[in-house]
PDB file of C-alpha atoms in Angstrom:
ATOM      1  CA  UNK U   1     149.793  91.586  42.070  1.00  0.00           C
ATOM      2  CA  UNK U   2     147.901  94.146  44.151  1.00  0.00           C
ATOM      3  CA  UNK U   3     145.098  94.415  41.585  1.00  0.00           C
ATOM      4  CA  UNK U   4     144.919  90.611  41.287  1.00  0.00           C
ATOM      5  CA  UNK U   5     144.554  90.305  45.076  1.00  0.00           C
ATOM      6  CA  UNK U   6     141.692  92.799  44.881  1.00  0.00           C
ATOM      7  CA  UNK U   7     140.121  90.646  42.144  1.00  0.00           C
ATOM      8  CA  UNK U   8     140.544  93.377  39.542  1.00  0.00           C
ATOM      9  CA  UNK U   9     141.719  92.375  36.082  1.00  0.00           C
ATOM     10  CA  UNK U  10     145.103  93.896  35.293  1.00  0.00           C
ATOM     11  CA  UNK U  11     143.821  94.661  31.780  1.00  0.00           C
ATOM     12  CA  UNK U  12     141.332  97.146  33.283  1.00  0.00           C
ATOM     13  CA  UNK U  13     141.934 100.607  31.830  1.00  0.00           C
ATOM     14  CA  UNK U  14     143.417 103.340  33.994  1.00  0.00           C
ATOM     15  CA  UNK U  15     140.373 105.522  33.362  1.00  0.00           C
ATOM     16  CA  UNK U  16     138.102 102.930  34.962  1.00  0.00           C
ATOM     17  CA  UNK U  17     140.566 101.947  37.702  1.00  0.00           C
ATOM     18  CA  UNK U  18     141.101 105.453  39.053  1.00  0.00           C
ATOM     19  CA  UNK U  19     137.716 107.033  38.316  1.00  0.00           C
ATOM     20  CA  UNK U  20     135.490 107.536  41.390  1.00  0.00           C
ATOM     21  CA  UNK U  21     132.568 105.152  42.026  1.00  0.00           C
ATOM     22  CA  UNK U  22     130.156 108.057  41.449  1.00  0.00           C
ATOM     23  CA  UNK U  23     130.888 107.732  37.728  1.00  0.00           C
ATOM     24  CA  UNK U  24     131.062 103.914  37.827  1.00  0.00           C
ATOM     25  CA  UNK U  25     134.826 103.756  38.338  1.00  0.00           C
ATOM     26  CA  UNK U  26     136.648 101.488  40.777  1.00  0.00           C
ATOM     27  CA  UNK U  27     138.036 104.403  42.797  1.00  0.00           C
ATOM     28  CA  UNK U  28     141.602 103.199  43.246  1.00  0.00           C
ATOM     29  CA  UNK U  29     143.941 105.869  44.629  1.00  0.00           C
ATOM     30  CA  UNK U  30     146.382 107.220  42.058  1.00  0.00           C
ATOM     31  CA  UNK U  31     149.930 106.382  43.189  1.00  0.00           C
ATOM     32  CA  UNK U  32     151.296 109.204  41.037  1.00  0.00           C
ATOM     33  CA  UNK U  33     148.984 111.749  42.691  1.00  0.00           C
ATOM     34  CA  UNK U  34     149.681 110.349  46.155  1.00  0.00           C
ATOM     35  CA  UNK U  35     153.447 110.590  45.614  1.00  0.00           C
ATOM     36  CA  UNK U  36     153.110 114.088  44.188  1.00  0.00           C
ATOM     37  CA  UNK U  37     151.070 115.297  47.159  1.00  0.00           C
ATOM     38  CA  UNK U  38     153.586 113.824  49.629  1.00  0.00           C
ATOM     39  CA  UNK U  39     156.481 115.479  47.789  1.00  0.00           C
ATOM     40  CA  UNK U  40     154.775 118.868  47.840  1.00  0.00           C
ATOM     41  CA  UNK U  41     153.951 118.449  51.532  1.00  0.00           C
ATOM     42  CA  UNK U  42     157.607 117.598  52.218  1.00  0.00           C
ATOM     43  CA  UNK U  43     158.685 120.643  50.242  1.00  0.00           C
ATOM     44  CA  UNK U  44     156.310 122.945  52.150  1.00  0.00           C
ATOM     45  CA  UNK U  45     157.202 121.508  55.556  1.00  0.00           C
ATOM     46  CA  UNK U  46     160.981 121.632  55.125  1.00  0.00           C
ATOM     47  CA  UNK U  47     161.795 124.010  52.255  1.00  0.00           C
ATOM     48  CA  UNK U  48     162.156 127.154  54.380  1.00  0.00           C
ATOM     49  CA  UNK U  49     163.582 125.578  57.525  1.00  0.00           C
ATOM     50  CA  UNK U  50     167.225 125.895  58.697  1.00  0.00           C
ATOM     51  CA  UNK U  51     167.544 122.105  58.976  1.00  0.00           C
ATOM     52  CA  UNK U  52     169.834 119.970  56.843  1.00  0.00           C
ATOM     53  CA  UNK U  53     166.836 118.772  54.831  1.00  0.00           C
ATOM     54  CA  UNK U  54     165.646 122.330  54.348  1.00  0.00           C
ATOM     55  CA  UNK U  55     169.081 123.476  53.262  1.00  0.00           C
ATOM     56  CA  UNK U  56     169.389 120.614  50.748  1.00  0.00           C
ATOM     57  CA  UNK U  57     166.007 121.528  49.263  1.00  0.00           C
ATOM     58  CA  UNK U  58     167.038 125.191  48.968  1.00  0.00           C
ATOM     59  CA  UNK U  59     170.346 124.289  47.310  1.00  0.00           C
ATOM     60  CA  UNK U  60     168.624 121.964  44.851  1.00  0.00           C
ATOM     61  CA  UNK U  61     166.018 124.605  44.057  1.00  0.00           C
ATOM     62  CA  UNK U  62     168.725 127.208  43.418  1.00  0.00           C
ATOM     63  CA  UNK U  63     170.666 124.805  41.216  1.00  0.00           C
ATOM     64  CA  UNK U  64     167.540 123.927  39.255  1.00  0.00           C
ATOM     65  CA  UNK U  65     166.743 127.620  38.732  1.00  0.00           C
ATOM     66  CA  UNK U  66     170.247 128.238  37.405  1.00  0.00           C
ATOM     67  CA  UNK U  67     170.171 125.113  35.264  1.00  0.00           C
ATOM     68  CA  UNK U  68     166.979 126.077  33.432  1.00  0.00           C
ATOM     69  CA  UNK U  69     167.715 129.823  33.503  1.00  0.00           C
ATOM     70  CA  UNK U  70     164.295 131.053  34.619  1.00  0.00           C
ATOM     71  CA  UNK U  71     163.615 134.009  36.949  1.00  0.00           C
ATOM     72  CA  UNK U  72     161.299 134.411  39.941  1.00  0.00           C
ATOM     73  CA  UNK U  73     159.252 131.466  41.213  1.00  0.00           C
ATOM     74  CA  UNK U  74     160.398 128.497  39.155  1.00  0.00           C
ATOM     75  CA  UNK U  75     157.301 126.425  39.922  1.00  0.00           C
ATOM     76  CA  UNK U  76     155.068 129.019  38.255  1.00  0.00           C
ATOM     77  CA  UNK U  77     156.726 128.379  34.884  1.00  0.00           C
ATOM     78  CA  UNK U  78     155.342 125.750  32.518  1.00  0.00           C
ATOM     79  CA  UNK U  79     157.169 122.453  33.136  1.00  0.00           C
ATOM     80  CA  UNK U  80     156.071 121.067  29.778  1.00  0.00           C
ATOM     81  CA  UNK U  81     157.878 123.924  28.035  1.00  0.00           C
ATOM     82  CA  UNK U  82     161.063 124.104  30.123  1.00  0.00           C
ATOM     83  CA  UNK U  83     161.322 120.854  32.113  1.00  0.00           C
ATOM     84  CA  UNK U  84     163.523 119.181  29.498  1.00  0.00           C
ATOM     85  CA  UNK U  85     166.366 121.517  30.521  1.00  0.00           C
ATOM     86  CA  UNK U  86     166.768 120.052  34.004  1.00  0.00           C
ATOM     87  CA  UNK U  87     168.729 117.118  35.428  1.00  0.00           C
ATOM     88  CA  UNK U  88     167.519 117.466  39.052  1.00  0.00           C
ATOM     89  CA  UNK U  89     164.919 114.675  39.308  1.00  0.00           C
ATOM     90  CA  UNK U  90     163.413 115.220  42.780  1.00  0.00           C
ATOM     91  CA  UNK U  91     162.807 118.970  42.616  1.00  0.00           C
ATOM     92  CA  UNK U  92     161.916 118.657  38.927  1.00  0.00           C
ATOM     93  CA  UNK U  93     159.277 116.039  39.784  1.00  0.00           C
ATOM     94  CA  UNK U  94     157.718 118.509  42.250  1.00  0.00           C
ATOM     95  CA  UNK U  95     157.757 121.211  39.563  1.00  0.00           C
ATOM     96  CA  UNK U  96     156.153 118.796  37.076  1.00  0.00           C
ATOM     97  CA  UNK U  97     153.364 117.869  39.506  1.00  0.00           C
ATOM     98  CA  UNK U  98     152.694 121.509  40.417  1.00  0.00           C
ATOM     99  CA  UNK U  99     152.597 122.544  36.760  1.00  0.00           C
ATOM    100  CA  UNK U 100     150.329 119.674  35.679  1.00  0.00           C
ATOM    101  CA  UNK U 101     147.826 120.395  38.433  1.00  0.00           C
ATOM    102  CA  UNK U 102     147.972 124.201  38.119  1.00  0.00           C
ATOM    103  CA  UNK U 103     149.061 124.611  41.744  1.00  0.00           C
ATOM    104  CA  UNK U 104     150.381 128.058  42.692  1.00  0.00           C
ATOM    105  CA  UNK U 105     153.430 128.153  44.969  1.00  0.00           C
ATOM    106  CA  UNK U 106     155.787 130.881  46.144  1.00  0.00           C
ATOM    107  CA  UNK U 107     159.398 130.420  47.120  1.00  0.00           C
ATOM    108  CA  UNK U 108     161.606 132.486  49.424  1.00  0.00           C
ATOM    109  CA  UNK U 109     164.654 131.554  47.328  1.00  0.00           C
ATOM    110  CA  UNK U 110     165.587 134.615  45.285  1.00  0.00           C
ATOM    111  CA  UNK U 111     166.982 134.706  41.752  1.00  0.00           C
ATOM    112  CA  UNK U 112     169.435 137.309  40.426  1.00  0.00           C
ATOM    113  CA  UNK U 113     167.515 140.488  39.519  1.00  0.00           C
ATOM    114  CA  UNK U 114     167.576 142.237  36.154  1.00  0.00           C
ATOM    115  CA  UNK U 115     170.364 144.797  35.914  1.00  0.00           C
ATOM    116  CA  UNK U 116     168.990 147.533  33.699  1.00  0.00           C
ATOM    117  CA  UNK U 117     165.972 148.823  31.804  1.00  0.00           C
ATOM    118  CA  UNK U 118     164.897 146.425  29.020  1.00  0.00           C
ATOM    119  CA  UNK U 119     167.071 143.654  30.451  1.00  0.00           C
ATOM    120  CA  UNK U 120     165.657 140.129  30.110  1.00  0.00           C
ATOM    121  CA  UNK U 121     166.465 136.567  31.093  1.00  0.00           C
ATOM    122  CA  UNK U 122     167.849 134.718  28.075  1.00  0.00           C
ATOM    123  CA  UNK U 123     165.905 131.436  28.232  1.00  0.00           C
ATOM    124  CA  UNK U 124     162.405 132.996  28.339  1.00  0.00           C
ATOM    125  CA  UNK U 125     163.485 135.293  25.506  1.00  0.00           C
ATOM    126  CA  UNK U 126     164.584 132.386  23.312  1.00  0.00           C
ATOM    127  CA  UNK U 127     161.364 130.496  24.116  1.00  0.00           C
ATOM    128  CA  UNK U 128     159.338 133.547  23.118  1.00  0.00           C
ATOM    129  CA  UNK U 129     161.087 133.482  19.763  1.00  0.00           C
ATOM    130  CA  UNK U 130     159.803 129.972  19.103  1.00  0.00           C
ATOM    131  CA  UNK U 131     163.097 128.092  19.416  1.00  0.00           C
ATOM    132  CA  UNK U 132     162.362 124.355  19.607  1.00  0.00           C
ATOM    133  CA  UNK U 133     163.347 122.071  22.484  1.00  0.00           C
ATOM    134  CA  UNK U 134     166.336 120.444  20.774  1.00  0.00           C
ATOM    135  CA  UNK U 135     167.793 123.814  19.833  1.00  0.00           C
ATOM    136  CA  UNK U 136     167.008 125.197  23.285  1.00  0.00           C
ATOM    137  CA  UNK U 137     168.887 122.333  24.912  1.00  0.00           C
ATOM    138  CA  UNK U 138     171.988 123.127  22.848  1.00  0.00           C
ATOM    139  CA  UNK U 139     171.683 126.841  23.631  1.00  0.00           C
ATOM    140  CA  UNK U 140     171.274 126.119  27.324  1.00  0.00           C
ATOM    141  CA  UNK U 141     174.465 124.060  27.470  1.00  0.00           C
ATOM    142  CA  UNK U 142     176.364 127.043  26.102  1.00  0.00           C
ATOM    143  CA  UNK U 143     174.636 129.398  28.530  1.00  0.00           C
ATOM    144  CA  UNK U 144     175.586 127.193  31.470  1.00  0.00           C
ATOM    145  CA  UNK U 145     179.169 126.872  30.241  1.00  0.00           C
ATOM    146  CA  UNK U 146     179.422 130.674  30.004  1.00  0.00           C
ATOM    147  CA  UNK U 147     177.577 131.080  33.332  1.00  0.00           C
ATOM    148  CA  UNK U 148     175.121 133.731  32.186  1.00  0.00           C
ATOM    149  CA  UNK U 149     171.436 134.345  32.830  1.00  0.00           C
ATOM    150  CA  UNK U 150     170.485 137.728  31.365  1.00  0.00           C
ATOM    151  CA  UNK U 151     171.061 139.784  28.256  1.00  0.00           C
ATOM    152  CA  UNK U 152     173.048 142.240  30.395  1.00  0.00           C
ATOM    153  CA  UNK U 153     175.505 139.448  31.269  1.00  0.00           C
ATOM    154  CA  UNK U 154     176.674 139.148  27.660  1.00  0.00           C
ATOM    155  CA  UNK U 155     176.488 142.747  26.377  1.00  0.00           C
ATOM    156  CA  UNK U 156     178.486 145.916  26.755  1.00  0.00           C
ATOM    157  CA  UNK U 157     177.575 148.612  29.300  1.00  0.00           C
ATOM    158  CA  UNK U 158     175.270 150.361  26.841  1.00  0.00           C
ATOM    159  CA  UNK U 159     173.457 147.115  26.062  1.00  0.00           C
ATOM    160  CA  UNK U 160     173.923 147.635  22.324  1.00  0.00           C
ATOM    161  CA  UNK U 161     176.553 145.032  21.473  1.00  0.00           C
ATOM    162  CA  UNK U 162     177.209 141.396  22.384  1.00  0.00           C
ATOM    163  CA  UNK U 163     180.689 141.101  23.818  1.00  0.00           C
ATOM    164  CA  UNK U 164     182.990 139.024  21.554  1.00  0.00           C
ATOM    165  CA  UNK U 165     183.926 136.475  24.211  1.00  0.00           C
ATOM    166  CA  UNK U 166     180.276 135.584  24.755  1.00  0.00           C
ATOM    167  CA  UNK U 167     179.478 135.344  21.081  1.00  0.00           C
ATOM    168  CA  UNK U 168     182.459 133.084  20.386  1.00  0.00           C
ATOM    169  CA  UNK U 169     182.283 131.200  23.693  1.00  0.00           C
ATOM    170  CA  UNK U 170     186.028 131.426  24.185  1.00  0.00           C
ATOM    171  CA  UNK U 171     186.684 130.413  27.823  1.00  0.00           C
ATOM    172  CA  UNK U 172     190.164 131.954  27.774  1.00  0.00           C
ATOM    173  CA  UNK U 173     188.737 135.446  27.279  1.00  0.00           C
ATOM    174  CA  UNK U 174     185.390 135.204  29.079  1.00  0.00           C
ATOM    175  CA  UNK U 175     185.605 137.496  32.074  1.00  0.00           C
ATOM    176  CA  UNK U 176     182.176 136.896  33.595  1.00  0.00           C
ATOM    177  CA  UNK U 177     182.735 133.300  34.681  1.00  0.00           C
ATOM    178  CA  UNK U 178     181.885 132.850  38.340  1.00  0.00           C
ATOM    179  CA  UNK U 179     180.092 136.200  38.456  1.00  0.00           C
ATOM    180  CA  UNK U 180     178.471 137.222  41.732  1.00  0.00           C
ATOM    181  CA  UNK U 181     179.986 134.187  43.465  1.00  0.00           C
ATOM    182  CA  UNK U 182     177.140 132.023  42.212  1.00  0.00           C
ATOM    183  CA  UNK U 183     177.611 128.294  42.685  1.00  0.00           C
ATOM    184  CA  UNK U 184     176.916 127.268  39.090  1.00  0.00           C
ATOM    185  CA  UNK U 185     176.066 123.733  37.941  1.00  0.00           C
ATOM    186  CA  UNK U 186     178.948 121.970  36.220  1.00  0.00           C
ATOM    187  CA  UNK U 187     178.841 122.036  32.422  1.00  0.00           C
ATOM    188  CA  UNK U 188     181.421 120.502  30.082  1.00  0.00           C
ATOM    189  CA  UNK U 189     182.517 122.450  27.031  1.00  0.00           C
ATOM    190  CA  UNK U 190     179.658 122.364  24.471  1.00  0.00           C
ATOM    191  CA  UNK U 191     180.068 120.854  21.020  1.00  0.00           C
ATOM    192  CA  UNK U 192     180.503 122.857  17.786  1.00  0.00           C
ATOM    193  CA  UNK U 193     176.825 122.189  16.997  1.00  0.00           C
ATOM    194  CA  UNK U 194     175.883 123.644  20.383  1.00  0.00           C
ATOM    195  CA  UNK U 195     177.855 126.808  19.674  1.00  0.00           C
ATOM    196  CA  UNK U 196     176.216 127.205  16.264  1.00  0.00           C
ATOM    197  CA  UNK U 197     172.816 127.006  17.962  1.00  0.00           C
ATOM    198  CA  UNK U 198     173.979 129.538  20.555  1.00  0.00           C
ATOM    199  CA  UNK U 199     175.006 132.009  17.878  1.00  0.00           C
ATOM    200  CA  UNK U 200     171.721 131.527  16.022  1.00  0.00           C
ATOM    201  CA  UNK U 201     169.879 132.239  19.255  1.00  0.00           C
ATOM    202  CA  UNK U 202     171.900 135.380  19.901  1.00  0.00           C
ATOM    203  CA  UNK U 203     170.939 136.781  16.514  1.00  0.00           C
ATOM    204  CA  UNK U 204     167.319 136.972  17.748  1.00  0.00           C
ATOM    205  CA  UNK U 205     168.438 139.680  20.204  1.00  0.00           C
ATOM    206  CA  UNK U 206     168.987 141.988  17.208  1.00  0.00           C
ATOM    207  CA  UNK U 207     172.139 143.430  18.751  1.00  0.00           C
ATOM    208  CA  UNK U 208     175.494 144.119  17.134  1.00  0.00           C
ATOM    209  CA  UNK U 209     177.809 141.165  17.378  1.00  0.00           C
ATOM    210  CA  UNK U 210     181.312 140.240  16.113  1.00  0.00           C
TER     211      UNK U 210
END
């Protein structure tokens, strides 16, 4: 209706509608870009404040970081590669906009550090090994259920062997659940197919396992 009121045919292509007049476009403002800019501005204005809004943003950011299992500044990771792992739409939409437009942002929200030499976060490791999105989704459900982030979370002290409870995913023997008093996202018990994907992923670590 808006385009009709402006006497613009609704069949007009997006390229012509949103291109600037300097290249013979109509110059309509992009609603997607406008919304993205307002969301980022809201994030920057409130994200580090002690207000209720600021606290909600921080909690959502922390939950999103745990959900996708990525270290450091989440927004500096490629949304196209890892965005399918999230269920937090508002913060995820900010991440998507930042990633698409190659915007650099830094957050004051910290992520759990690596524990030892050669330690790594699991999700970036699996991505590096070329695991596809469907398989990664199944692996991530198991990771969330077990409440782990790093290789050191699932191995023995020496880092040479995957502990049996983490390889099998047996919740009655897993001792790391709730580690470090982290408020983990809720995850129902994964399916047998999920656990098979998890075990296949763990084999890429080239560590001894049960």
